[in-house]
Amino acid sequence: ERLDLAIEAFQTALKAKPNSSDVYRINEQIARLYVQKNDKENALIYANQAYEKAPEAHKERLSTFIQQIQQLP
């Protein structure tokens, strides 16, 4: 499935550059892909990782995203 391929590509990017300043963005994108797959558990894992690595300016937006995921069925 295309979503799985996209998730794999982002995970490969994370492994290649684990200390990149864009790690939070990559984690957020993986979380969004898992939301599309209705995989709430993995979406929350990656959204929380994004939040932890994000600059302060992005934390509020990511916190809202995490709350949205938590409200999914």
Short mmCIF file of N, CA, C and O in Angstrom, two decimals:
data_model
loop_
_atom_site.label_atom_id
_atom_site.label_comp_id
_atom_site.label_asym_id
_atom_site.label_seq_id
_atom_site.Cartn_x
_atom_site.Cartn_y
_atom_site.Cartn_z
N GLU A 1 0.84 -1.19 0.00
CA GLU A 1 0.00 0.00 0.00
C GLU A 1 0.88 1.24 0.00
O GLU A 1 1.96 1.26 0.59
N ARG A 2 0.40 2.29 -0.65
CA ARG A 2 1.20 3.52 -0.76
C ARG A 2 1.53 4.13 0.59
O ARG A 2 2.63 4.65 0.79
N LEU A 3 0.59 4.08 1.52
CA LEU A 3 0.86 4.65 2.85
C LEU A 3 2.01 3.92 3.53
O LEU A 3 2.86 4.54 4.17
N ASP A 4 2.03 2.60 3.40
CA ASP A 4 3.11 1.82 4.01
C ASP A 4 4.46 2.17 3.39
O ASP A 4 5.46 2.28 4.11
N LEU A 5 4.49 2.36 2.09
CA LEU A 5 5.74 2.74 1.43
C LEU A 5 6.20 4.11 1.90
O LEU A 5 7.40 4.34 2.11
N ALA A 6 5.27 5.03 2.07
CA ALA A 6 5.63 6.37 2.55
C ALA A 6 6.16 6.30 3.97
O ALA A 6 7.16 6.95 4.30
N ILE A 7 5.51 5.51 4.81
CA ILE A 7 5.97 5.36 6.20
C ILE A 7 7.39 4.79 6.21
O ILE A 7 8.27 5.29 6.93
N GLU A 8 7.63 3.77 5.40
CA GLU A 8 8.97 3.17 5.33
C GLU A 8 10.01 4.20 4.88
O GLU A 8 11.12 4.23 5.42
N ALA A 9 9.66 5.02 3.90
CA ALA A 9 10.60 6.03 3.40
C ALA A 9 10.94 7.04 4.50
O ALA A 9 12.11 7.40 4.69
N PHE A 10 9.94 7.49 5.24
CA PHE A 10 10.19 8.43 6.34
C PHE A 10 11.01 7.77 7.45
O PHE A 10 11.88 8.40 8.04
N GLN A 11 10.72 6.50 7.74
CA GLN A 11 11.48 5.80 8.78
C GLN A 11 12.94 5.64 8.36
O GLN A 11 13.85 5.76 9.19
N THR A 12 13.18 5.42 7.08
CA THR A 12 14.54 5.33 6.56
C THR A 12 15.25 6.67 6.73
O THR A 12 16.42 6.73 7.13
N ALA A 13 14.52 7.76 6.47
CA ALA A 13 15.10 9.10 6.65
C ALA A 13 15.46 9.34 8.11
O ALA A 13 16.50 9.92 8.41
N LEU A 14 14.62 8.88 9.02
CA LEU A 14 14.91 9.03 10.46
C LEU A 14 16.19 8.28 10.83
O LEU A 14 17.01 8.80 11.59
N LYS A 15 16.34 7.07 10.31
CA LYS A 15 17.52 6.27 10.63
C LYS A 15 18.79 6.89 10.03
O LYS A 15 19.85 6.83 10.63
N ALA A 16 18.65 7.50 8.86
CA ALA A 16 19.80 8.08 8.18
C ALA A 16 20.29 9.34 8.89
O ALA A 16 21.49 9.61 8.92
N LYS A 17 19.36 10.12 9.42
CA LYS A 17 19.73 11.39 10.07
C LYS A 17 19.00 11.54 11.40
O LYS A 17 18.16 12.43 11.55
N PRO A 18 19.33 10.70 12.37
CA PRO A 18 18.58 10.73 13.63
C PRO A 18 18.73 12.01 14.42
O PRO A 18 17.92 12.31 15.29
N ASN A 19 19.78 12.80 14.14
CA ASN A 19 20.00 14.04 14.89
C ASN A 19 19.69 15.29 14.08
O ASN A 19 20.03 16.40 14.48
N SER A 20 19.03 15.11 12.95
CA SER A 20 18.66 16.24 12.11
C SER A 20 17.66 17.15 12.84
O SER A 20 16.84 16.70 13.64
N SER A 21 17.73 18.43 12.55
CA SER A 21 16.77 19.36 13.15
C SER A 21 15.36 19.13 12.60
O SER A 21 14.39 19.65 13.15
N ASP A 22 15.24 18.35 11.54
CA ASP A 22 13.93 18.07 10.94
C ASP A 22 13.29 16.79 11.48
O ASP A 22 12.23 16.39 11.01
N VAL A 23 13.90 16.15 12.46
CA VAL A 23 13.39 14.88 12.99
C VAL A 23 11.93 15.03 13.43
O VAL A 23 11.10 14.18 13.16
N TYR A 24 11.62 16.14 14.09
CA TYR A 24 10.23 16.31 14.56
C TYR A 24 9.26 16.38 13.39
O TYR A 24 8.15 15.86 13.48
N ARG A 25 9.68 16.99 12.30
CA ARG A 25 8.80 17.08 11.12
C ARG A 25 8.57 15.69 10.51
O ARG A 25 7.46 15.38 10.09
N ILE A 26 9.62 14.91 10.46
CA ILE A 26 9.51 13.56 9.90
C ILE A 26 8.58 12.72 10.79
O ILE A 26 7.70 12.02 10.29
N ASN A 27 8.79 12.80 12.10
CA ASN A 27 7.92 12.07 13.02
C ASN A 27 6.46 12.50 12.86
O ASN A 27 5.55 11.67 12.88
N GLU A 28 6.25 13.79 12.69
CA GLU A 28 4.88 14.29 12.50
C GLU A 28 4.26 13.71 11.23
O GLU A 28 3.09 13.31 11.22
N GLN A 29 5.03 13.67 10.16
CA GLN A 29 4.50 13.14 8.91
C GLN A 29 4.17 11.65 9.03
O GLN A 29 3.15 11.19 8.52
N ILE A 30 5.03 10.91 9.73
CA ILE A 30 4.74 9.49 9.95
C ILE A 30 3.45 9.36 10.76
O ILE A 30 2.59 8.53 10.45
N ALA A 31 3.30 10.18 11.79
CA ALA A 31 2.07 10.15 12.59
C ALA A 31 0.85 10.42 11.73
O ALA A 31 -0.17 9.74 11.85
N ARG A 32 0.95 11.40 10.84
CA ARG A 32 -0.19 11.74 9.97
C ARG A 32 -0.53 10.58 9.03
O ARG A 32 -1.71 10.32 8.74
N LEU A 33 0.49 9.87 8.56
CA LEU A 33 0.24 8.71 7.71
C LEU A 33 -0.45 7.60 8.50
O LEU A 33 -1.38 6.95 8.00
N TYR A 34 -0.04 7.39 9.74
CA TYR A 34 -0.70 6.39 10.57
C TYR A 34 -2.15 6.77 10.87
O TYR A 34 -3.02 5.90 10.94
N VAL A 35 -2.43 8.06 11.01
CA VAL A 35 -3.82 8.50 11.19
C VAL A 35 -4.63 8.09 9.96
O VAL A 35 -5.75 7.57 10.08
N GLN A 36 -4.06 8.30 8.78
CA GLN A 36 -4.76 7.93 7.54
C GLN A 36 -5.02 6.43 7.49
O GLN A 36 -5.99 5.98 6.88
N LYS A 37 -4.14 5.65 8.12
CA LYS A 37 -4.31 4.18 8.16
C LYS A 37 -5.21 3.74 9.30
O LYS A 37 -5.41 2.55 9.51
N ASN A 38 -5.72 4.70 10.07
CA ASN A 38 -6.54 4.41 11.26
C ASN A 38 -5.75 3.61 12.30
O ASN A 38 -6.31 2.78 13.00
N ASP A 39 -4.46 3.88 12.39
CA ASP A 39 -3.59 3.22 13.37
C ASP A 39 -3.27 4.25 14.46
O ASP A 39 -2.24 4.92 14.45
N LYS A 40 -4.21 4.36 15.40
CA LYS A 40 -4.12 5.37 16.45
C LYS A 40 -2.87 5.16 17.32
O LYS A 40 -2.19 6.13 17.67
N GLU A 41 -2.58 3.92 17.66
CA GLU A 41 -1.45 3.64 18.56
C GLU A 41 -0.12 4.14 17.99
O GLU A 41 0.63 4.86 18.66
N ASN A 42 0.18 3.78 16.75
CA ASN A 42 1.43 4.23 16.13
C ASN A 42 1.40 5.73 15.85
O ASN A 42 2.43 6.40 15.96
N ALA A 43 0.25 6.26 15.51
CA ALA A 43 0.14 7.71 15.29
C ALA A 43 0.53 8.46 16.56
O ALA A 43 1.27 9.45 16.50
N LEU A 44 0.05 7.98 17.69
CA LEU A 44 0.39 8.64 18.97
C LEU A 44 1.87 8.51 19.30
O LEU A 44 2.48 9.47 19.80
N ILE A 45 2.45 7.37 19.02
CA ILE A 45 3.88 7.18 19.28
C ILE A 45 4.70 8.23 18.52
O ILE A 45 5.54 8.92 19.10
N TYR A 46 4.43 8.35 17.23
CA TYR A 46 5.22 9.28 16.41
C TYR A 46 4.87 10.74 16.69
O TYR A 46 5.74 11.60 16.65
N ALA A 47 3.62 11.01 16.99
CA ALA A 47 3.23 12.39 17.33
C ALA A 47 3.91 12.83 18.62
O ALA A 47 4.39 13.97 18.73
N ASN A 48 3.96 11.95 19.59
CA ASN A 48 4.65 12.28 20.85
C ASN A 48 6.15 12.46 20.64
O ASN A 48 6.76 13.36 21.24
N GLN A 49 6.74 11.65 19.79
CA GLN A 49 8.17 11.83 19.48
C GLN A 49 8.40 13.16 18.78
O GLN A 49 9.39 13.85 19.06
N ALA A 50 7.48 13.53 17.89
CA ALA A 50 7.59 14.83 17.22
C ALA A 50 7.53 15.96 18.25
O ALA A 50 8.33 16.90 18.21
N TYR A 51 6.59 15.85 19.16
CA TYR A 51 6.43 16.87 20.20
C TYR A 51 7.71 17.01 21.03
O TYR A 51 8.16 18.13 21.30
N GLU A 52 8.29 15.89 21.40
CA GLU A 52 9.50 15.92 22.24
C GLU A 52 10.67 16.60 21.55
O GLU A 52 11.47 17.27 22.19
N LYS A 53 10.77 16.43 20.23
CA LYS A 53 11.92 16.96 19.49
C LYS A 53 11.66 18.35 18.88
O LYS A 53 12.57 18.98 18.38
N ALA A 54 10.41 18.79 18.92
CA ALA A 54 10.04 20.02 18.24
C ALA A 54 10.56 21.27 18.95
O ALA A 54 10.64 21.30 20.18
N PRO A 55 10.88 22.29 18.17
CA PRO A 55 11.20 23.59 18.78
C PRO A 55 9.95 24.12 19.51
O PRO A 55 8.82 23.76 19.16
N GLU A 56 10.17 24.96 20.47
CA GLU A 56 9.09 25.49 21.30
C GLU A 56 7.96 26.08 20.45
O GLU A 56 6.78 25.92 20.77
N ALA A 57 8.31 26.72 19.36
CA ALA A 57 7.31 27.39 18.51
C ALA A 57 6.30 26.42 17.89
O ALA A 57 5.24 26.85 17.45
N HIS A 58 6.63 25.14 17.85
CA HIS A 58 5.76 24.15 17.22
C HIS A 58 5.03 23.25 18.22
O HIS A 58 4.18 22.45 17.84
N LYS A 59 5.36 23.37 19.48
CA LYS A 59 4.81 22.46 20.49
C LYS A 59 3.30 22.60 20.66
O LYS A 59 2.60 21.61 20.81
N GLU A 60 2.77 23.82 20.60
CA GLU A 60 1.33 23.99 20.79
C GLU A 60 0.55 23.31 19.66
O GLU A 60 -0.43 22.61 19.91
N ARG A 61 1.02 23.49 18.44
CA ARG A 61 0.35 22.86 17.29
C ARG A 61 0.40 21.34 17.40
O ARG A 61 -0.60 20.65 17.17
N LEU A 62 1.55 20.82 17.79
CA LEU A 62 1.68 19.37 17.93
C LEU A 62 0.86 18.84 19.10
O LEU A 62 0.31 17.75 19.03
N SER A 63 0.75 19.62 20.15
CA SER A 63 -0.09 19.22 21.28
C SER A 63 -1.55 19.09 20.85
O SER A 63 -2.23 18.13 21.21
N THR A 64 -2.00 20.02 20.03
CA THR A 64 -3.36 19.97 19.49
C THR A 64 -3.53 18.73 18.61
O THR A 64 -4.55 18.03 18.68
N PHE A 65 -2.53 18.44 17.79
CA PHE A 65 -2.56 17.26 16.92
C PHE A 65 -2.67 15.98 17.76
O PHE A 65 -3.47 15.09 17.47
N ILE A 66 -1.89 15.90 18.84
CA ILE A 66 -1.94 14.73 19.73
C ILE A 66 -3.33 14.58 20.33
O ILE A 66 -3.88 13.47 20.39
N GLN A 67 -3.92 15.68 20.75
CA GLN A 67 -5.28 15.63 21.31
C GLN A 67 -6.28 15.13 20.27
O GLN A 67 -7.18 14.36 20.59
N GLN A 68 -6.12 15.56 19.03
CA GLN A 68 -7.00 15.11 17.95
C GLN A 68 -6.87 13.59 17.74
O GLN A 68 -7.86 12.90 17.53
N ILE A 69 -5.65 13.10 17.78
CA ILE A 69 -5.43 11.66 17.62
C ILE A 69 -6.10 10.90 18.77
O ILE A 69 -6.78 9.89 18.55
N GLN A 70 -5.92 11.40 19.98
CA GLN A 70 -6.50 10.73 21.16
C GLN A 70 -8.02 10.62 21.06
O GLN A 70 -8.61 9.72 21.64
N GLN A 71 -8.64 11.55 20.35
CA GLN A 71 -10.10 11.55 20.23
C GLN A 71 -10.60 10.63 19.13
O GLN A 71 -11.81 10.42 18.98
N LEU A 72 -9.67 10.06 18.35
CA LEU A 72 -10.10 9.14 17.29
C LEU A 72 -10.69 7.88 17.92
O LEU A 72 -10.30 7.48 19.01
N PRO A 73 -11.63 7.24 17.20
CA PRO A 73 -12.23 6.01 17.75
C PRO A 73 -11.23 4.87 17.87
O PRO A 73 -10.22 4.86 17.24
#
